[in-house]
Amino acid sequence: MSNAAAYALATPDGTFEKVTIERRELGPRDVLIDIAYAGICHSDIHTARNEWGRTRYPCVPGHEIAGTVAAVGAAVGRFAPGDRVGVGCMVGSCGKCGPCLADEEQYCERGAIMTYNTPVDASVQTDGHTLGGYSTQVVVGEDFVLSIPEGIGLDVAAPLLCAGITLFSPLRHWGAGPGKKVAIIGMGGLGHIGVKLAAAMGAEVTVLSHSLSKQEDGKRFGADHYYATGDKQTFRDLRGRFDLILNTVSADLPIDDYLRLLALDGTLVVLGLPEKPLSVRSFLLAGGRKSLAGSMIGGIAQTQEMLDFCAAHGIGAEIELISADEIDSAYDRVVDSDVRYRFVIDTATM
Ligand code: NAP
Ligand code: ZN
Ligand code: ZN
């Protein structure tokens, strides 16, 4: 066992407090990571505030982790002390089911072990559930550790571990590239990286944001077009336009309005995860043979592919670096869409 500093919530309406947690003893295939940076994903907020109703406390969120290897178990072959590494949303899966064998561990039939809030026995985490990256150290099995290529700063790489792969995976799955018209709804943490990735893949990229206030940034990230969804004219102008729409919005949206923006055979992919069920008019799917789909992060192999792609294209997140005692106010600002574009905690302040 080793001790690490962490920031935890004891109750859904509490504030983050500094605590000491235990990380497990290094097993033969484990990697001990000194965490340098942890991104704040909106899923951390949904979880910490128990908006999905399944949160275990104390809650230490954080699944956008970047740092360096401090030590490795005797059988670890791929990593050595000093290596630049990352950890995303998962730290384990069964490894035997169809999805796991197909490198889609996020869809493990037994349920992947998520980086925080998954019940585990004391050999994994003494608190009975996994505790995430708002912490100075973490122990993770080597199969779930990613290499962060030279050329991307660890601070701007951290958000790629969730936000990056969550956009990269559906962009690849639905074939974003030259000749494809892709729209991204919501230019927050996920959305802004989606704009950069889709542009680097060669797609024609449109941002659908609730106002034009971030338009200049959107163009700088590679968007060809930028529209305000607060303006009804947008929905008239863009009718039937897109092959692929990725919805990254963390709040309820009138999905029907966006289905009307799809071209024949177009697909609208749900990435944002508000608590309320969606309502969809069936005629809007049938007419135009449209698909309504979803996508959850991405597998480990594809996460590495995404990091390598980002290094090759000079892509990192746009971040605001904060100290650990600013997490509560950062959460409020994320909920108010007042962040450009990802808060990242500097764990040296813990
Ligand atoms: P975020 O940084 O808060 O971005 C969400 C964006 O949605 C905002 O920047 C804003 O964009 C837009 N938005 C927010 N409230 C809105 C409202 N009331 N009406 C219209 N637009 C609104 O959050 P994030 O970290 O990118 O995460 C977004 C969602 O994805 C969350 O629900 C999160 O849980 C989920 N998520 C899913 C996966 C997955 O695997 N599927 C992975 C990670 C996160 P504009 O200002 O541009 O309008
Ligand atoms: Zn996330
Ligand atoms: Zn599995």
CSV table of C-alpha atoms in Angstrom, one decimal, residues 6-313:
chain,number,residue,atom,x,y,z
A,6,ALA,CA,-6.7,13.2,-3.2
A,7,TYR,CA,-9.7,15.6,-3.4
A,8,ALA,CA,-12.9,13.8,-2.5
A,9,LEU,CA,-16.6,14.6,-2.0
A,10,ALA,CA,-18.3,12.9,1.0
A,11,THR,CA,-21.9,13.8,-0.1
A,12,PRO,CA,-23.6,15.0,-3.3
A,13,ASP,CA,-24.1,18.5,-2.1
A,14,GLY,CA,-20.8,18.8,-0.2
A,15,THR,CA,-17.6,20.5,-1.3
A,16,PHE,CA,-14.3,18.9,-2.3
A,17,GLU,CA,-11.9,18.2,0.7
A,18,LYS,CA,-8.4,17.1,0.7
A,19,VAL,CA,-8.0,13.5,2.0
A,20,THR,CA,-5.4,10.8,2.1
A,21,ILE,CA,-6.2,7.6,0.3
A,22,GLU,CA,-4.5,4.3,-0.1
A,23,ARG,CA,-3.4,3.0,-3.4
A,24,ARG,CA,-2.8,-0.8,-3.7
A,25,GLU,CA,0.5,-2.5,-3.5
A,26,LEU,CA,2.2,-2.8,-6.9
A,27,GLY,CA,1.2,-6.2,-8.5
A,28,PRO,CA,3.5,-7.8,-11.1
A,29,ARG,CA,1.6,-6.2,-14.0
A,30,ASP,CA,0.8,-2.9,-12.3
A,31,VAL,CA,2.2,0.6,-13.0
A,32,LEU,CA,2.4,3.3,-10.3
A,33,ILE,CA,1.9,6.7,-11.9
A,34,ASP,CA,2.7,10.1,-10.5
A,35,ILE,CA,-0.2,12.1,-11.7
A,36,ALA,CA,0.7,15.6,-13.0
A,37,TYR,CA,-2.6,16.7,-14.4
A,38,ALA,CA,-6.3,15.6,-14.2
A,39,GLY,CA,-8.9,17.1,-16.5
A,40,ILE,CA,-12.4,17.9,-15.3
A,41,CYS,CA,-15.0,16.2,-17.5
A,42,HIS,CA,-18.7,17.0,-17.2
A,43,SER,CA,-19.2,13.3,-16.3
A,44,ASP,CA,-17.2,14.0,-13.2
A,45,ILE,CA,-19.8,16.5,-12.3
A,46,HIS,CA,-22.8,14.3,-13.1
A,47,THR,CA,-21.2,11.6,-10.9
A,48,ALA,CA,-20.0,13.8,-8.0
A,49,ARG,CA,-23.4,15.4,-7.7
A,50,ASN,CA,-25.2,12.1,-8.0
A,51,GLU,CA,-27.2,13.2,-11.1
A,52,TRP,CA,-27.1,9.7,-12.5
A,53,GLY,CA,-28.1,8.2,-9.1
A,54,ARG,CA,-25.4,5.6,-8.7
A,55,THR,CA,-22.6,7.4,-6.9
A,56,ARG,CA,-20.6,5.8,-4.2
A,57,TYR,CA,-19.0,8.1,-1.6
A,58,PRO,CA,-16.4,9.2,-0.8
A,59,CYS,CA,-16.2,10.1,-4.5
A,60,VAL,CA,-12.8,10.9,-6.1
A,61,PRO,CA,-13.5,11.7,-9.7
A,62,GLY,CA,-11.0,12.1,-12.5
A,63,HIS,CA,-10.6,10.0,-15.7
A,64,GLU,CA,-8.4,12.3,-17.7
A,65,ILE,CA,-5.1,11.5,-16.1
A,66,ALA,CA,-1.6,12.4,-17.4
A,67,GLY,CA,1.7,11.9,-15.6
A,68,THR,CA,4.8,9.9,-15.4
A,69,VAL,CA,5.6,6.3,-14.4
A,70,ALA,CA,7.0,6.2,-10.8
A,71,ALA,CA,7.5,2.4,-10.6
A,72,VAL,CA,6.5,-0.8,-12.4
A,73,GLY,CA,5.7,-4.4,-11.3
A,74,ALA,CA,8.2,-7.2,-12.1
A,75,ALA,CA,6.3,-8.4,-15.2
A,76,VAL,CA,5.6,-5.1,-16.8
A,77,GLY,CA,7.2,-5.0,-20.2
A,78,ARG,CA,5.9,-1.9,-21.9
A,79,PHE,CA,6.6,0.9,-19.4
A,80,ALA,CA,9.6,2.1,-17.4
A,81,PRO,CA,10.0,4.8,-14.7
A,82,GLY,CA,10.0,8.2,-16.2
A,83,ASP,CA,7.7,7.3,-19.2
A,84,ARG,CA,5.0,9.8,-20.0
A,85,VAL,CA,1.6,8.1,-19.6
A,86,GLY,CA,-2.1,8.6,-19.4
A,87,VAL,CA,-5.1,6.8,-18.0
A,88,GLY,CA,-8.7,7.3,-19.3
A,89,CYS,CA,-12.1,6.2,-18.2
A,90,MET,CA,-11.3,2.5,-17.7
A,91,VAL,CA,-8.8,0.6,-15.6
A,92,GLY,CA,-10.0,-3.0,-16.3
A,93,SER,CA,-12.4,-5.3,-18.1
A,94,CYS,CA,-12.9,-9.1,-18.3
A,95,GLY,CA,-10.6,-9.5,-21.3
A,96,LYS,CA,-12.5,-12.5,-22.5
A,97,CYS,CA,-15.9,-11.5,-23.9
A,98,GLY,CA,-16.5,-10.6,-27.6
A,99,PRO,CA,-16.2,-6.8,-27.1
A,100,CYS,CA,-13.0,-7.2,-25.1
A,101,LEU,CA,-11.5,-9.4,-27.7
A,102,ALA,CA,-12.5,-6.9,-30.3
A,103,ASP,CA,-10.6,-4.1,-28.5
A,104,GLU,CA,-13.9,-2.5,-27.4
A,105,GLU,CA,-13.3,-2.9,-23.7
A,106,GLN,CA,-15.7,0.0,-23.0
A,107,TYR,CA,-18.6,-2.4,-24.0
A,108,CYS,CA,-17.3,-5.3,-21.9
A,109,GLU,CA,-20.3,-7.7,-21.4
A,110,ARG,CA,-19.4,-7.9,-17.7
A,111,GLY,CA,-19.0,-4.2,-17.4
A,112,ALA,CA,-15.6,-2.5,-17.6
A,113,ILE,CA,-14.0,-1.4,-14.3
A,114,MET,CA,-14.2,2.4,-14.6
A,115,THR,CA,-11.5,4.6,-13.2
A,116,TYR,CA,-13.8,5.8,-10.4
A,117,ASN,CA,-17.1,4.8,-8.9
A,118,THR,CA,-16.9,1.0,-9.8
A,119,PRO,CA,-17.3,-1.4,-6.9
A,120,VAL,CA,-14.1,-3.5,-6.5
A,121,ASP,CA,-12.7,-5.7,-3.7
A,122,ALA,CA,-10.1,-4.5,-1.3
A,123,SER,CA,-7.2,-6.0,-3.3
A,124,VAL,CA,-8.0,-3.3,-5.9
A,125,GLN,CA,-9.0,-0.4,-3.7
A,126,THR,CA,-9.5,-0.4,0.0
A,127,ASP,CA,-12.5,1.9,0.0
A,128,GLY,CA,-14.5,-0.7,-1.9
A,129,HIS,CA,-14.8,1.3,-5.1
A,130,THR,CA,-12.4,2.8,-7.6
A,131,LEU,CA,-11.1,6.3,-6.8
A,132,GLY,CA,-10.0,8.5,-9.8
A,133,GLY,CA,-7.4,11.0,-10.9
A,134,TYR,CA,-8.0,14.0,-8.6
A,135,SER,CA,-5.0,12.6,-6.8
A,136,THR,CA,-1.3,12.6,-6.7
A,137,GLN,CA,-0.8,8.9,-7.6
A,138,VAL,CA,-2.7,5.9,-9.0
A,139,VAL,CA,-1.9,2.2,-9.6
A,140,VAL,CA,-3.2,0.8,-12.9
A,141,GLY,CA,-2.7,-2.5,-14.7
A,142,GLU,CA,-0.4,-1.9,-17.7
A,143,ASP,CA,-3.0,-3.0,-20.3
A,144,PHE,CA,-5.0,0.2,-19.4
A,145,VAL,CA,-2.1,2.6,-19.4
A,146,LEU,CA,-1.5,4.7,-22.5
A,147,SER,CA,1.7,6.2,-23.9
A,148,ILE,CA,1.6,10.0,-24.3
A,149,PRO,CA,3.8,10.8,-27.3
A,150,GLU,CA,6.5,13.4,-27.0
A,151,GLY,CA,5.3,16.6,-28.6
A,152,ILE,CA,2.0,16.9,-26.6
A,153,GLY,CA,2.3,18.6,-23.3
A,154,LEU,CA,1.0,16.4,-20.4
A,155,ASP,CA,-1.4,19.2,-19.4
A,156,VAL,CA,-3.1,19.5,-22.8
A,157,ALA,CA,-3.0,15.8,-23.3
A,158,ALA,CA,-4.9,14.9,-20.1
A,159,PRO,CA,-8.4,15.9,-21.6
A,160,LEU,CA,-7.7,13.7,-24.6
A,161,LEU,CA,-8.0,10.6,-22.4
A,162,CYS,CA,-11.8,11.0,-22.2
A,163,ALA,CA,-12.9,14.0,-24.3
A,164,GLY,CA,-10.5,13.1,-27.1
A,165,ILE,CA,-11.4,9.4,-27.5
A,166,THR,CA,-15.1,10.1,-27.0
A,167,LEU,CA,-15.1,12.2,-30.2
A,168,PHE,CA,-12.4,10.3,-32.1
A,169,SER,CA,-14.2,6.9,-31.9
A,170,PRO,CA,-17.5,8.0,-33.5
A,171,LEU,CA,-15.7,10.1,-36.0
A,172,ARG,CA,-13.8,7.0,-37.2
A,173,HIS,CA,-16.8,4.6,-36.8
A,174,TRP,CA,-19.0,6.8,-39.0
A,175,GLY,CA,-16.2,7.6,-41.5
A,176,ALA,CA,-15.6,11.3,-41.0
A,177,GLY,CA,-13.2,12.4,-43.7
A,178,PRO,CA,-13.0,14.3,-47.0
A,179,GLY,CA,-16.5,14.8,-48.6
A,180,LYS,CA,-18.4,14.2,-45.3
A,181,LYS,CA,-20.4,17.0,-43.7
A,182,VAL,CA,-20.0,16.7,-39.9
A,183,ALA,CA,-21.8,18.9,-37.3
A,184,ILE,CA,-20.8,19.1,-33.7
A,185,ILE,CA,-23.5,20.3,-31.2
A,186,GLY,CA,-22.0,22.0,-28.2
A,187,MET,CA,-18.5,23.4,-28.2
A,188,GLY,CA,-17.4,22.6,-24.7
A,189,GLY,CA,-14.7,20.2,-23.5
A,190,LEU,CA,-15.8,17.3,-25.8
A,191,GLY,CA,-17.0,19.5,-28.6
A,192,HIS,CA,-13.9,21.7,-29.1
A,193,ILE,CA,-11.6,18.6,-29.4
A,194,GLY,CA,-14.2,17.1,-31.8
A,195,VAL,CA,-13.9,20.2,-34.1
A,196,LYS,CA,-10.1,19.8,-34.2
A,197,LEU,CA,-10.2,16.1,-34.8
A,198,ALA,CA,-12.9,16.2,-37.5
A,199,ALA,CA,-11.0,19.0,-39.3
A,200,ALA,CA,-7.8,17.1,-39.1
A,201,MET,CA,-9.6,14.1,-40.7
A,202,GLY,CA,-10.5,16.3,-43.6
A,203,ALA,CA,-14.3,16.5,-43.0
A,204,GLU,CA,-16.3,19.7,-43.6
A,205,VAL,CA,-17.0,20.8,-40.0
A,206,THR,CA,-19.9,22.9,-38.7
A,207,VAL,CA,-20.3,23.9,-35.0
A,208,LEU,CA,-23.9,24.3,-33.6
A,209,SER,CA,-23.4,26.3,-30.5
A,210,HIS,CA,-26.1,28.1,-28.5
A,211,SER,CA,-24.7,31.5,-29.4
A,212,LEU,CA,-22.0,32.9,-31.7
A,213,SER,CA,-19.9,34.0,-28.7
A,214,LYS,CA,-17.2,31.3,-29.4
A,215,GLN,CA,-17.3,31.6,-33.2
A,216,GLU,CA,-13.7,33.0,-33.6
A,217,ASP,CA,-12.3,30.1,-31.5
A,218,GLY,CA,-14.4,27.6,-33.5
A,219,LYS,CA,-12.9,28.8,-36.7
A,220,ARG,CA,-9.4,28.7,-35.2
A,221,PHE,CA,-10.0,25.1,-34.2
A,222,GLY,CA,-10.8,24.3,-37.8
A,223,ALA,CA,-14.5,24.7,-38.2
A,224,ASP,CA,-15.7,25.7,-41.7
A,225,HIS,CA,-19.1,27.0,-40.4
A,226,TYR,CA,-20.5,28.1,-37.1
A,227,TYR,CA,-24.2,28.6,-36.3
A,228,ALA,CA,-26.2,29.7,-33.2
A,229,THR,CA,-28.9,27.2,-32.2
A,230,GLY,CA,-30.6,30.1,-30.3
A,231,ASP,CA,-31.5,31.5,-33.8
A,232,LYS,CA,-34.5,29.7,-35.4
A,233,GLN,CA,-33.1,30.6,-38.9
A,234,THR,CA,-30.2,28.2,-38.3
A,235,PHE,CA,-32.7,25.2,-38.4
A,236,ARG,CA,-34.2,26.5,-41.7
A,237,ASP,CA,-30.8,27.1,-43.3
A,238,LEU,CA,-29.3,23.8,-42.4
A,239,ARG,CA,-32.2,21.4,-43.1
A,240,GLY,CA,-31.0,18.1,-44.7
A,241,ARG,CA,-27.3,19.2,-44.6
A,242,PHE,CA,-25.3,16.7,-42.5
A,243,ASP,CA,-24.0,13.2,-42.9
A,244,LEU,CA,-23.1,13.0,-39.3
A,245,ILE,CA,-24.1,15.0,-36.2
A,246,LEU,CA,-22.4,14.5,-32.9
A,247,ASN,CA,-24.3,15.7,-29.9
A,248,THR,CA,-22.0,16.6,-27.0
A,249,VAL,CA,-24.5,18.7,-25.0
A,250,SER,CA,-24.8,17.8,-21.3
A,251,ALA,CA,-28.4,19.1,-21.1
A,252,ASP,CA,-31.7,18.1,-22.7
A,253,LEU,CA,-32.1,19.1,-26.4
A,254,PRO,CA,-35.0,19.0,-28.8
A,255,ILE,CA,-33.6,16.0,-30.8
A,256,ASP,CA,-36.3,16.3,-33.5
A,257,ASP,CA,-35.0,19.7,-34.5
A,258,TYR,CA,-31.5,18.2,-35.1
A,259,LEU,CA,-32.8,15.1,-36.9
A,260,ARG,CA,-34.2,17.5,-39.5
A,261,LEU,CA,-30.7,18.7,-40.2
A,262,LEU,CA,-29.5,15.2,-41.4
A,263,ALA,CA,-29.2,14.3,-45.0
A,264,LEU,CA,-30.6,11.0,-46.4
A,265,ASP,CA,-29.0,8.1,-44.4
A,266,GLY,CA,-27.5,10.5,-42.0
A,267,THR,CA,-26.7,9.6,-38.4
A,268,LEU,CA,-27.1,11.6,-35.2
A,269,VAL,CA,-24.9,10.2,-32.4
A,270,VAL,CA,-25.7,10.8,-28.8
A,271,LEU,CA,-22.6,11.5,-26.7
A,272,GLY,CA,-23.9,13.9,-24.0
A,273,LEU,CA,-25.5,12.1,-21.2
A,274,PRO,CA,-28.2,14.2,-19.4
A,275,GLU,CA,-30.4,12.2,-16.9
A,276,LYS,CA,-33.7,12.6,-18.7
A,277,PRO,CA,-34.8,10.1,-21.4
A,278,LEU,CA,-34.9,11.3,-25.0
A,279,SER,CA,-38.1,11.8,-27.0
A,280,VAL,CA,-38.0,11.3,-30.8
A,281,ARG,CA,-40.7,11.6,-33.4
A,282,SER,CA,-40.6,8.4,-35.4
A,283,PHE,CA,-41.5,10.0,-38.7
A,284,LEU,CA,-38.3,12.0,-38.5
A,285,LEU,CA,-36.2,8.8,-38.5
A,286,ALA,CA,-38.3,6.9,-41.1
A,287,GLY,CA,-38.3,9.8,-43.5
A,288,GLY,CA,-34.8,10.0,-44.8
A,289,ARG,CA,-33.8,6.6,-43.4
A,290,LYS,CA,-31.9,8.3,-40.6
A,291,SER,CA,-30.2,6.7,-37.6
A,292,LEU,CA,-30.1,7.8,-34.0
A,293,ALA,CA,-27.1,6.2,-32.4
A,294,GLY,CA,-24.9,6.5,-29.3
A,295,SER,CA,-21.2,6.0,-28.6
A,296,MET,CA,-19.3,5.5,-25.3
A,297,ILE,CA,-15.6,6.6,-25.1
A,298,GLY,CA,-13.5,4.1,-27.1
A,299,GLY,CA,-11.3,1.1,-26.6
A,300,ILE,CA,-7.7,1.2,-25.3
A,301,ALA,CA,-6.1,0.4,-28.7
A,302,GLN,CA,-8.1,3.2,-30.3
A,303,THR,CA,-7.3,5.6,-27.5
A,304,GLN,CA,-3.6,5.0,-28.3
A,305,GLU,CA,-4.3,5.6,-32.0
A,306,MET,CA,-6.1,8.8,-31.1
A,307,LEU,CA,-3.1,10.0,-29.0
A,308,ASP,CA,-0.7,9.2,-31.9
A,309,PHE,CA,-3.1,11.0,-34.3
A,310,CYS,CA,-3.1,14.1,-32.0
A,311,ALA,CA,0.7,14.1,-31.8
A,312,ALA,CA,1.0,13.9,-35.6
A,313,HIS,CA,-1.5,16.7,-36.1
